[in-house]
Amino acid sequence: MQIVRQRKVLQGHASRSSSFRLFVIGLILAGEMTISFTGGLIVGNPWLPNYLVDRVNGRSQNVATGNVKAPPPPSTAIEYLNLMNYDEKALTPAERSVAGILNDAVAHLDIRKPPFQIFSQQILPKIETVQPGEDLAKLRAAVQQCQDIADSAVHYYQDISAQLTAKLKVAGVPAATAQETAETFAQWAQDVGKVPWPTEVNKACASITTLLDVLSENSSQWTRQSDGHLLFTSQQLLDQYNSATTDLNVAINAINGG
């Protein structure tokens, strides 16, 4: 009887957890559409270098577009990046070399799409239907796939910075400035590509892993009702589950720019 009474008390909490997960799915789908639209807009933009430099400067009125007037000799990272927006005929040979390196890097940017499709189609819907004692190997593999995509993006942008630093040094840019220029380039490339997401995807995956651990390691302390709601017989287990779903929500909000 004591367990029955406890189940009735916890049932309300579990219902809120289920509603929360539905809300999370909506957030993920919205994020996928937002980022897909942004990526398509950027990739199709012929003024991509100008747009990116604008993001670095933060002041669009100060960004030159096809400027035929010679720029002042560059000495800062922003000034070196701004060389991309000048007509090459207005640049010195050294400046032309730097602009060419940066423009080539822009042309080969990999605007990576976060793994929202995996989240929305393989992970969250399955969490909505998982049963006590069910084999979660495929679900865990999908989570690991998301983490691999995120880690790959992190390494990609780290490599951009290192490669650009080396090339800029060869072009005659002072070592410290070359590194700062490369790091700034990599940072706004991530901003344009919506790539604060790798860290948040990893956070979301960690939260999902916690959810799976809670459910799989305590299969005797919860059931799924016919309406899909989870019913826990342990307040501690319910608290762990709700904490993980809260962390998941925070990560997804951050991915969506919230």
PDB file of C-alpha atoms in Angstrom:
ATOM      1  CA  MET A   1       0.000   0.000   0.000  1.00  0.00           C
ATOM      2  CA  GLN A   2       2.807   2.352   0.739  1.00  0.00           C
ATOM      3  CA  ILE A   3       4.227   1.911  -2.785  1.00  0.00           C
ATOM      4  CA  VAL A   4       0.774   2.468  -4.282  1.00  0.00           C
ATOM      5  CA  ARG A   5       0.388   5.763  -2.406  1.00  0.00           C
ATOM      6  CA  GLN A   6       3.893   6.787  -3.415  1.00  0.00           C
ATOM      7  CA  ARG A   7       3.148   6.046  -7.046  1.00  0.00           C
ATOM      8  CA  LYS A   8       0.114   8.296  -6.966  1.00  0.00           C
ATOM      9  CA  VAL A   9       2.197  11.145  -5.586  1.00  0.00           C
ATOM     10  CA  LEU A  10       4.937  10.681  -8.146  1.00  0.00           C
ATOM     11  CA  GLN A  11       2.609  10.249 -11.099  1.00  0.00           C
ATOM     12  CA  GLY A  12       2.020  13.998 -11.391  1.00  0.00           C
ATOM     13  CA  HIS A  13       5.754  14.637 -11.536  1.00  0.00           C
ATOM     14  CA  ALA A  14       6.244  12.011 -14.199  1.00  0.00           C
ATOM     15  CA  SER A  15       3.496  13.521 -16.328  1.00  0.00           C
ATOM     16  CA  ARG A  16       5.273  16.853 -16.282  1.00  0.00           C
ATOM     17  CA  SER A  17       8.472  15.089 -17.338  1.00  0.00           C
ATOM     18  CA  SER A  18       6.703  13.601 -20.355  1.00  0.00           C
ATOM     19  CA  SER A  19       5.264  16.954 -21.393  1.00  0.00           C
ATOM     20  CA  PHE A  20       8.691  18.464 -21.014  1.00  0.00           C
ATOM     21  CA  ARG A  21      10.200  15.939 -23.408  1.00  0.00           C
ATOM     22  CA  LEU A  22       7.584  16.790 -26.027  1.00  0.00           C
ATOM     23  CA  PHE A  23       8.562  20.429 -25.628  1.00  0.00           C
ATOM     24  CA  VAL A  24      12.215  19.470 -26.137  1.00  0.00           C
ATOM     25  CA  ILE A  25      11.394  17.743 -29.416  1.00  0.00           C
ATOM     26  CA  GLY A  26       9.715  20.934 -30.603  1.00  0.00           C
ATOM     27  CA  LEU A  27      12.798  22.949 -29.706  1.00  0.00           C
ATOM     28  CA  ILE A  28      15.072  20.606 -31.611  1.00  0.00           C
ATOM     29  CA  LEU A  29      12.930  20.683 -34.727  1.00  0.00           C
ATOM     30  CA  ALA A  30      12.831  24.482 -34.574  1.00  0.00           C
ATOM     31  CA  GLY A  31      16.590  24.592 -34.190  1.00  0.00           C
ATOM     32  CA  GLU A  32      17.093  22.349 -37.208  1.00  0.00           C
ATOM     33  CA  MET A  33      14.973  24.593 -39.401  1.00  0.00           C
ATOM     34  CA  THR A  34      16.666  27.768 -38.160  1.00  0.00           C
ATOM     35  CA  ILE A  35      20.193  26.515 -38.724  1.00  0.00           C
ATOM     36  CA  SER A  36      19.371  24.910 -42.065  1.00  0.00           C
ATOM     37  CA  PHE A  37      17.934  28.209 -43.268  1.00  0.00           C
ATOM     38  CA  THR A  38      20.914  30.187 -41.996  1.00  0.00           C
ATOM     39  CA  GLY A  39      23.424  27.822 -43.572  1.00  0.00           C
ATOM     40  CA  GLY A  40      21.657  27.965 -46.924  1.00  0.00           C
ATOM     41  CA  LEU A  41      21.493  31.750 -46.821  1.00  0.00           C
ATOM     42  CA  ILE A  42      25.203  32.060 -46.077  1.00  0.00           C
ATOM     43  CA  VAL A  43      26.406  29.484 -48.592  1.00  0.00           C
ATOM     44  CA  GLY A  44      24.332  31.169 -51.292  1.00  0.00           C
ATOM     45  CA  ASN A  45      25.608  34.633 -50.466  1.00  0.00           C
ATOM     46  CA  PRO A  46      28.162  35.876 -53.031  1.00  0.00           C
ATOM     47  CA  TRP A  47      29.297  38.557 -50.560  1.00  0.00           C
ATOM     48  CA  LEU A  48      30.271  36.014 -47.948  1.00  0.00           C
ATOM     49  CA  PRO A  49      33.745  37.533 -47.242  1.00  0.00           C
ATOM     50  CA  ASN A  50      32.171  40.963 -46.659  1.00  0.00           C
ATOM     51  CA  TYR A  51      29.510  39.463 -44.440  1.00  0.00           C
ATOM     52  CA  LEU A  52      32.067  37.615 -42.383  1.00  0.00           C
ATOM     53  CA  VAL A  53      34.329  40.629 -41.989  1.00  0.00           C
ATOM     54  CA  ASP A  54      31.260  42.605 -40.968  1.00  0.00           C
ATOM     55  CA  ARG A  55      30.700  40.074 -38.207  1.00  0.00           C
ATOM     56  CA  VAL A  56      34.271  40.548 -37.030  1.00  0.00           C
ATOM     57  CA  ASN A  57      34.104  44.322 -36.980  1.00  0.00           C
ATOM     58  CA  GLY A  58      30.588  44.535 -35.623  1.00  0.00           C
ATOM     59  CA  ARG A  59      30.092  47.780 -37.531  1.00  0.00           C
ATOM     60  CA  SER A  60      28.858  47.270 -41.094  1.00  0.00           C
ATOM     61  CA  GLN A  61      29.370  50.894 -42.065  1.00  0.00           C
ATOM     62  CA  ASN A  62      33.125  50.483 -41.589  1.00  0.00           C
ATOM     63  CA  VAL A  63      33.488  47.473 -43.861  1.00  0.00           C
ATOM     64  CA  ALA A  64      34.775  48.203 -47.349  1.00  0.00           C
ATOM     65  CA  THR A  65      33.188  46.535 -50.362  1.00  0.00           C
ATOM     66  CA  GLY A  66      35.342  46.240 -53.453  1.00  0.00           C
ATOM     67  CA  ASN A  67      37.406  49.203 -52.266  1.00  0.00           C
ATOM     68  CA  VAL A  68      39.866  50.358 -54.927  1.00  0.00           C
ATOM     69  CA  LYS A  69      41.578  52.762 -52.562  1.00  0.00           C
ATOM     70  CA  ALA A  70      44.733  51.399 -50.961  1.00  0.00           C
ATOM     71  CA  PRO A  71      44.209  50.442 -47.302  1.00  0.00           C
ATOM     72  CA  PRO A  72      46.518  51.676 -44.552  1.00  0.00           C
ATOM     73  CA  PRO A  73      49.317  49.219 -43.770  1.00  0.00           C
ATOM     74  CA  PRO A  74      47.693  46.490 -41.652  1.00  0.00           C
ATOM     75  CA  SER A  75      48.964  45.869 -38.151  1.00  0.00           C
ATOM     76  CA  THR A  76      46.021  44.285 -36.300  1.00  0.00           C
ATOM     77  CA  ALA A  77      44.025  41.127 -36.879  1.00  0.00           C
ATOM     78  CA  ILE A  78      40.954  43.059 -38.003  1.00  0.00           C
ATOM     79  CA  GLU A  79      42.998  45.130 -40.454  1.00  0.00           C
ATOM     80  CA  TYR A  80      44.484  41.984 -41.971  1.00  0.00           C
ATOM     81  CA  LEU A  81      41.054  40.393 -42.230  1.00  0.00           C
ATOM     82  CA  ASN A  82      39.659  43.520 -43.860  1.00  0.00           C
ATOM     83  CA  LEU A  83      42.142  43.102 -46.737  1.00  0.00           C
ATOM     84  CA  MET A  84      39.664  40.593 -48.172  1.00  0.00           C
ATOM     85  CA  ASN A  85      37.362  43.465 -49.077  1.00  0.00           C
ATOM     86  CA  TYR A  86      39.831  45.456 -51.148  1.00  0.00           C
ATOM     87  CA  ASP A  87      40.425  45.203 -54.860  1.00  0.00           C
ATOM     88  CA  GLU A  88      43.635  43.205 -55.225  1.00  0.00           C
ATOM     89  CA  LYS A  89      45.016  45.934 -57.516  1.00  0.00           C
ATOM     90  CA  ALA A  90      44.952  48.321 -54.549  1.00  0.00           C
ATOM     91  CA  LEU A  91      47.050  45.981 -52.398  1.00  0.00           C
ATOM     92  CA  THR A  92      50.774  45.550 -52.129  1.00  0.00           C
ATOM     93  CA  PRO A  93      52.145  42.117 -53.112  1.00  0.00           C
ATOM     94  CA  ALA A  94      52.428  41.134 -49.439  1.00  0.00           C
ATOM     95  CA  GLU A  95      48.880  42.309 -48.686  1.00  0.00           C
ATOM     96  CA  ARG A  96      47.594  40.542 -51.805  1.00  0.00           C
ATOM     97  CA  SER A  97      49.154  37.323 -50.558  1.00  0.00           C
ATOM     98  CA  VAL A  98      47.430  37.638 -47.179  1.00  0.00           C
ATOM     99  CA  ALA A  99      44.075  38.471 -48.784  1.00  0.00           C
ATOM    100  CA  GLY A 100      44.439  35.483 -51.086  1.00  0.00           C
ATOM    101  CA  ILE A 101      45.108  33.147 -48.160  1.00  0.00           C
ATOM    102  CA  LEU A 102      42.063  34.398 -46.273  1.00  0.00           C
ATOM    103  CA  ASN A 103      39.758  34.393 -49.308  1.00  0.00           C
ATOM    104  CA  ASP A 104      40.815  30.848 -50.088  1.00  0.00           C
ATOM    105  CA  ALA A 105      40.000  29.852 -46.515  1.00  0.00           C
ATOM    106  CA  VAL A 106      36.535  31.414 -46.868  1.00  0.00           C
ATOM    107  CA  ALA A 107      35.955  29.555 -50.124  1.00  0.00           C
ATOM    108  CA  HIS A 108      36.714  26.240 -48.435  1.00  0.00           C
ATOM    109  CA  LEU A 109      34.801  26.779 -45.215  1.00  0.00           C
ATOM    110  CA  ASP A 110      32.822  23.758 -44.148  1.00  0.00           C
ATOM    111  CA  ILE A 111      29.546  25.171 -42.814  1.00  0.00           C
ATOM    112  CA  ARG A 112      28.627  22.138 -40.779  1.00  0.00           C
ATOM    113  CA  LYS A 113      25.078  21.241 -39.918  1.00  0.00           C
ATOM    114  CA  PRO A 114      24.450  20.111 -36.351  1.00  0.00           C
ATOM    115  CA  PRO A 115      23.117  16.556 -35.951  1.00  0.00           C
ATOM    116  CA  PHE A 116      19.547  17.635 -35.277  1.00  0.00           C
ATOM    117  CA  GLN A 117      18.142  14.987 -37.584  1.00  0.00           C
ATOM    118  CA  ILE A 118      19.660  12.282 -35.410  1.00  0.00           C
ATOM    119  CA  PHE A 119      18.239  13.936 -32.298  1.00  0.00           C
ATOM    120  CA  SER A 120      14.765  14.436 -33.710  1.00  0.00           C
ATOM    121  CA  GLN A 121      14.383  11.141 -35.588  1.00  0.00           C
ATOM    122  CA  GLN A 122      16.427   8.571 -33.699  1.00  0.00           C
ATOM    123  CA  ILE A 123      17.035   9.705 -30.124  1.00  0.00           C
ATOM    124  CA  LEU A 124      14.195  11.701 -28.592  1.00  0.00           C
ATOM    125  CA  PRO A 125      11.297   9.739 -30.107  1.00  0.00           C
ATOM    126  CA  LYS A 126      12.906   6.536 -28.835  1.00  0.00           C
ATOM    127  CA  ILE A 127      13.289   7.977 -25.346  1.00  0.00           C
ATOM    128  CA  GLU A 128       9.553   8.656 -25.509  1.00  0.00           C
ATOM    129  CA  THR A 129       8.794   4.956 -25.942  1.00  0.00           C
ATOM    130  CA  VAL A 130      11.618   3.087 -24.145  1.00  0.00           C
ATOM    131  CA  GLN A 131      10.405   0.324 -21.853  1.00  0.00           C
ATOM    132  CA  PRO A 132      11.975  -1.125 -18.667  1.00  0.00           C
ATOM    133  CA  GLY A 133      14.662  -3.679 -19.525  1.00  0.00           C
ATOM    134  CA  GLU A 134      14.798  -2.706 -23.192  1.00  0.00           C
ATOM    135  CA  ASP A 135      18.126  -2.961 -25.021  1.00  0.00           C
ATOM    136  CA  LEU A 136      19.381   0.619 -25.503  1.00  0.00           C
ATOM    137  CA  ALA A 137      22.516  -0.198 -27.515  1.00  0.00           C
ATOM    138  CA  LYS A 138      21.231   1.368 -30.758  1.00  0.00           C
ATOM    139  CA  LEU A 139      20.068   4.466 -28.912  1.00  0.00           C
ATOM    140  CA  ARG A 140      23.431   4.875 -27.206  1.00  0.00           C
ATOM    141  CA  ALA A 141      25.143   4.429 -30.580  1.00  0.00           C
ATOM    142  CA  ALA A 142      23.047   7.294 -31.987  1.00  0.00           C
ATOM    143  CA  VAL A 143      24.078   9.503 -29.060  1.00  0.00           C
ATOM    144  CA  GLN A 144      27.717   8.629 -29.698  1.00  0.00           C
ATOM    145  CA  GLN A 145      27.254   9.521 -33.371  1.00  0.00           C
ATOM    146  CA  CYS A 146      26.047  12.985 -32.346  1.00  0.00           C
ATOM    147  CA  GLN A 147      29.075  13.404 -30.116  1.00  0.00           C
ATOM    148  CA  ASP A 148      31.397  12.322 -32.923  1.00  0.00           C
ATOM    149  CA  ILE A 149      29.886  14.933 -35.257  1.00  0.00           C
ATOM    150  CA  ALA A 150      30.307  17.624 -32.619  1.00  0.00           C
ATOM    151  CA  ASP A 151      33.908  16.653 -31.882  1.00  0.00           C
ATOM    152  CA  SER A 152      34.697  16.590 -35.597  1.00  0.00           C
ATOM    153  CA  ALA A 153      33.450  20.176 -35.931  1.00  0.00           C
ATOM    154  CA  VAL A 154      35.568  21.283 -32.966  1.00  0.00           C
ATOM    155  CA  HIS A 155      38.688  19.764 -34.514  1.00  0.00           C
ATOM    156  CA  TYR A 156      37.859  21.263 -37.912  1.00  0.00           C
ATOM    157  CA  TYR A 157      37.847  24.828 -36.604  1.00  0.00           C
ATOM    158  CA  GLN A 158      40.886  24.220 -34.450  1.00  0.00           C
ATOM    159  CA  ASP A 159      42.711  23.018 -37.555  1.00  0.00           C
ATOM    160  CA  ILE A 160      41.628  26.108 -39.506  1.00  0.00           C
ATOM    161  CA  SER A 161      43.283  28.333 -36.913  1.00  0.00           C
ATOM    162  CA  ALA A 162      46.544  26.371 -36.902  1.00  0.00           C
ATOM    163  CA  GLN A 163      46.731  26.134 -40.686  1.00  0.00           C
ATOM    164  CA  LEU A 164      46.002  29.826 -41.219  1.00  0.00           C
ATOM    165  CA  THR A 165      48.580  30.839 -38.616  1.00  0.00           C
ATOM    166  CA  ALA A 166      51.292  28.903 -40.458  1.00  0.00           C
ATOM    167  CA  LYS A 167      50.308  30.313 -43.865  1.00  0.00           C
ATOM    168  CA  LEU A 168      50.100  33.902 -42.619  1.00  0.00           C
ATOM    169  CA  LYS A 169      53.532  33.637 -41.038  1.00  0.00           C
ATOM    170  CA  VAL A 170      54.956  32.498 -44.381  1.00  0.00           C
ATOM    171  CA  ALA A 171      53.239  35.510 -45.997  1.00  0.00           C
ATOM    172  CA  GLY A 172      55.142  37.818 -43.656  1.00  0.00           C
ATOM    173  CA  VAL A 173      52.565  38.533 -40.967  1.00  0.00           C
ATOM    174  CA  PRO A 174      54.224  38.817 -37.518  1.00  0.00           C
ATOM    175  CA  ALA A 175      53.809  35.612 -35.537  1.00  0.00           C
ATOM    176  CA  ALA A 176      51.582  37.010 -32.775  1.00  0.00           C
ATOM    177  CA  THR A 177      49.375  38.883 -35.224  1.00  0.00           C
ATOM    178  CA  ALA A 178      49.192  35.874 -37.537  1.00  0.00           C
ATOM    179  CA  GLN A 179      47.896  33.748 -34.682  1.00  0.00           C
ATOM    180  CA  GLU A 180      45.382  36.383 -33.574  1.00  0.00           C
ATOM    181  CA  THR A 181      44.171  36.843 -37.149  1.00  0.00           C
ATOM    182  CA  ALA A 182      43.744  33.099 -37.616  1.00  0.00           C
ATOM    183  CA  GLU A 183      41.942  32.668 -34.296  1.00  0.00           C
ATOM    184  CA  THR A 184      39.608  35.571 -35.068  1.00  0.00           C
ATOM    185  CA  PHE A 185      38.863  34.095 -38.484  1.00  0.00           C
ATOM    186  CA  ALA A 186      38.085  30.713 -36.946  1.00  0.00           C
ATOM    187  CA  GLN A 187      35.862  32.307 -34.307  1.00  0.00           C
ATOM    188  CA  TRP A 188      33.648  34.244 -36.696  1.00  0.00           C
ATOM    189  CA  ALA A 189      33.570  31.291 -39.057  1.00  0.00           C
ATOM    190  CA  GLN A 190      32.012  29.375 -36.168  1.00  0.00           C
ATOM    191  CA  ASP A 191      29.588  32.227 -35.478  1.00  0.00           C
ATOM    192  CA  VAL A 192      28.467  32.358 -39.093  1.00  0.00           C
ATOM    193  CA  GLY A 193      28.192  28.590 -39.263  1.00  0.00           C
ATOM    194  CA  LYS A 194      26.240  28.535 -36.012  1.00  0.00           C
ATOM    195  CA  VAL A 195      29.015  26.530 -34.387  1.00  0.00           C
ATOM    196  CA  PRO A 196      28.781  27.361 -30.763  1.00  0.00           C
ATOM    197  CA  TRP A 197      26.699  24.153 -31.142  1.00  0.00           C
ATOM    198  CA  PRO A 198      29.421  21.481 -30.682  1.00  0.00           C
ATOM    199  CA  THR A 199      29.796  22.210 -26.974  1.00  0.00           C
ATOM    200  CA  GLU A 200      26.044  22.315 -26.459  1.00  0.00           C
ATOM    201  CA  VAL A 201      25.476  19.142 -28.481  1.00  0.00           C
ATOM    202  CA  ASN A 202      27.966  17.368 -26.253  1.00  0.00           C
ATOM    203  CA  LYS A 203      26.135  18.718 -23.195  1.00  0.00           C
ATOM    204  CA  ALA A 204      22.826  17.487 -24.618  1.00  0.00           C
ATOM    205  CA  CYS A 205      24.345  14.076 -25.326  1.00  0.00           C
ATOM    206  CA  ALA A 206      25.692  13.889 -21.778  1.00  0.00           C
ATOM    207  CA  SER A 207      22.211  14.656 -20.425  1.00  0.00           C
ATOM    208  CA  ILE A 208      20.645  12.013 -22.659  1.00  0.00           C
ATOM    209  CA  THR A 209      23.246   9.480 -21.522  1.00  0.00           C
ATOM    210  CA  THR A 210      22.313  10.279 -17.929  1.00  0.00           C
ATOM    211  CA  LEU A 211      18.646   9.733 -18.767  1.00  0.00           C
ATOM    212  CA  LEU A 212      19.434   6.372 -20.317  1.00  0.00           C
ATOM    213  CA  ASP A 213      21.566   5.360 -17.340  1.00  0.00           C
ATOM    214  CA  VAL A 214      18.813   6.310 -14.923  1.00  0.00           C
ATOM    215  CA  LEU A 215      16.242   4.278 -16.846  1.00  0.00           C
ATOM    216  CA  SER A 216      18.371   1.249 -17.712  1.00  0.00           C
ATOM    217  CA  GLU A 217      20.026   0.830 -14.303  1.00  0.00           C
ATOM    218  CA  ASN A 218      16.766   1.166 -12.363  1.00  0.00           C
ATOM    219  CA  SER A 219      14.304  -0.698 -14.574  1.00  0.00           C
ATOM    220  CA  SER A 220      12.449  -2.126 -11.572  1.00  0.00           C
ATOM    221  CA  GLN A 221      11.644   1.338 -10.208  1.00  0.00           C
ATOM    222  CA  TRP A 222       9.682   2.777 -13.098  1.00  0.00           C
ATOM    223  CA  THR A 223       7.014   1.828 -15.609  1.00  0.00           C
ATOM    224  CA  ARG A 224       5.537   3.440 -18.685  1.00  0.00           C
ATOM    225  CA  GLN A 225       1.792   3.868 -18.618  1.00  0.00           C
ATOM    226  CA  SER A 226      -0.487   3.291 -21.608  1.00  0.00           C
ATOM    227  CA  ASP A 227      -0.599   7.048 -22.253  1.00  0.00           C
ATOM    228  CA  GLY A 228       3.211   7.165 -22.479  1.00  0.00           C
ATOM    229  CA  HIS A 229       3.810   8.834 -19.117  1.00  0.00           C
ATOM    230  CA  LEU A 230       6.552   7.502 -16.850  1.00  0.00           C
ATOM    231  CA  LEU A 231       5.640   6.393 -13.368  1.00  0.00           C
ATOM    232  CA  PHE A 232       8.488   6.281 -10.826  1.00  0.00           C
ATOM    233  CA  THR A 233       8.400   4.512  -7.483  1.00  0.00           C
ATOM    234  CA  SER A 234      11.448   6.371  -6.165  1.00  0.00           C
ATOM    235  CA  GLN A 235      11.576  10.096  -5.485  1.00  0.00           C
ATOM    236  CA  GLN A 236      15.371  10.032  -5.843  1.00  0.00           C
ATOM    237  CA  LEU A 237      15.095   8.428  -9.256  1.00  0.00           C
ATOM    238  CA  LEU A 238      12.489  10.945 -10.338  1.00  0.00           C
ATOM    239  CA  ASP A 239      14.714  13.811  -9.197  1.00  0.00           C
ATOM    240  CA  GLN A 240      17.646  12.414 -11.202  1.00  0.00           C
ATOM    241  CA  TYR A 241      15.468  12.057 -14.283  1.00  0.00           C
ATOM    242  CA  ASN A 242      14.066  15.575 -13.996  1.00  0.00           C
ATOM    243  CA  SER A 243      17.535  17.042 -13.419  1.00  0.00           C
ATOM    244  CA  ALA A 244      18.833  15.415 -16.603  1.00  0.00           C
ATOM    245  CA  THR A 245      15.860  16.640 -18.647  1.00  0.00           C
ATOM    246  CA  THR A 246      16.413  20.158 -17.292  1.00  0.00           C
ATOM    247  CA  ASP A 247      20.070  20.041 -18.346  1.00  0.00           C
ATOM    248  CA  LEU A 248      18.994  18.797 -21.772  1.00  0.00           C
ATOM    249  CA  ASN A 249      16.582  21.697 -22.137  1.00  0.00           C
ATOM    250  CA  VAL A 250      19.288  24.216 -21.219  1.00  0.00           C
ATOM    251  CA  ALA A 251      21.668  22.776 -23.820  1.00  0.00           C
ATOM    252  CA  ILE A 252      19.071  22.826 -26.588  1.00  0.00           C
ATOM    253  CA  ASN A 253      18.039  26.379 -25.718  1.00  0.00           C
ATOM    254  CA  ALA A 254      21.686  27.407 -26.044  1.00  0.00           C
ATOM    255  CA  ILE A 255      21.956  25.682 -29.440  1.00  0.00           C
ATOM    256  CA  ASN A 256      18.908  27.622 -30.593  1.00  0.00           C
ATOM    257  CA  GLY A 257      20.458  30.884 -29.434  1.00  0.00           C
ATOM    258  CA  GLY A 258      18.336  31.158 -26.302  1.00  0.00           C
TER     259      GLY A 258
END
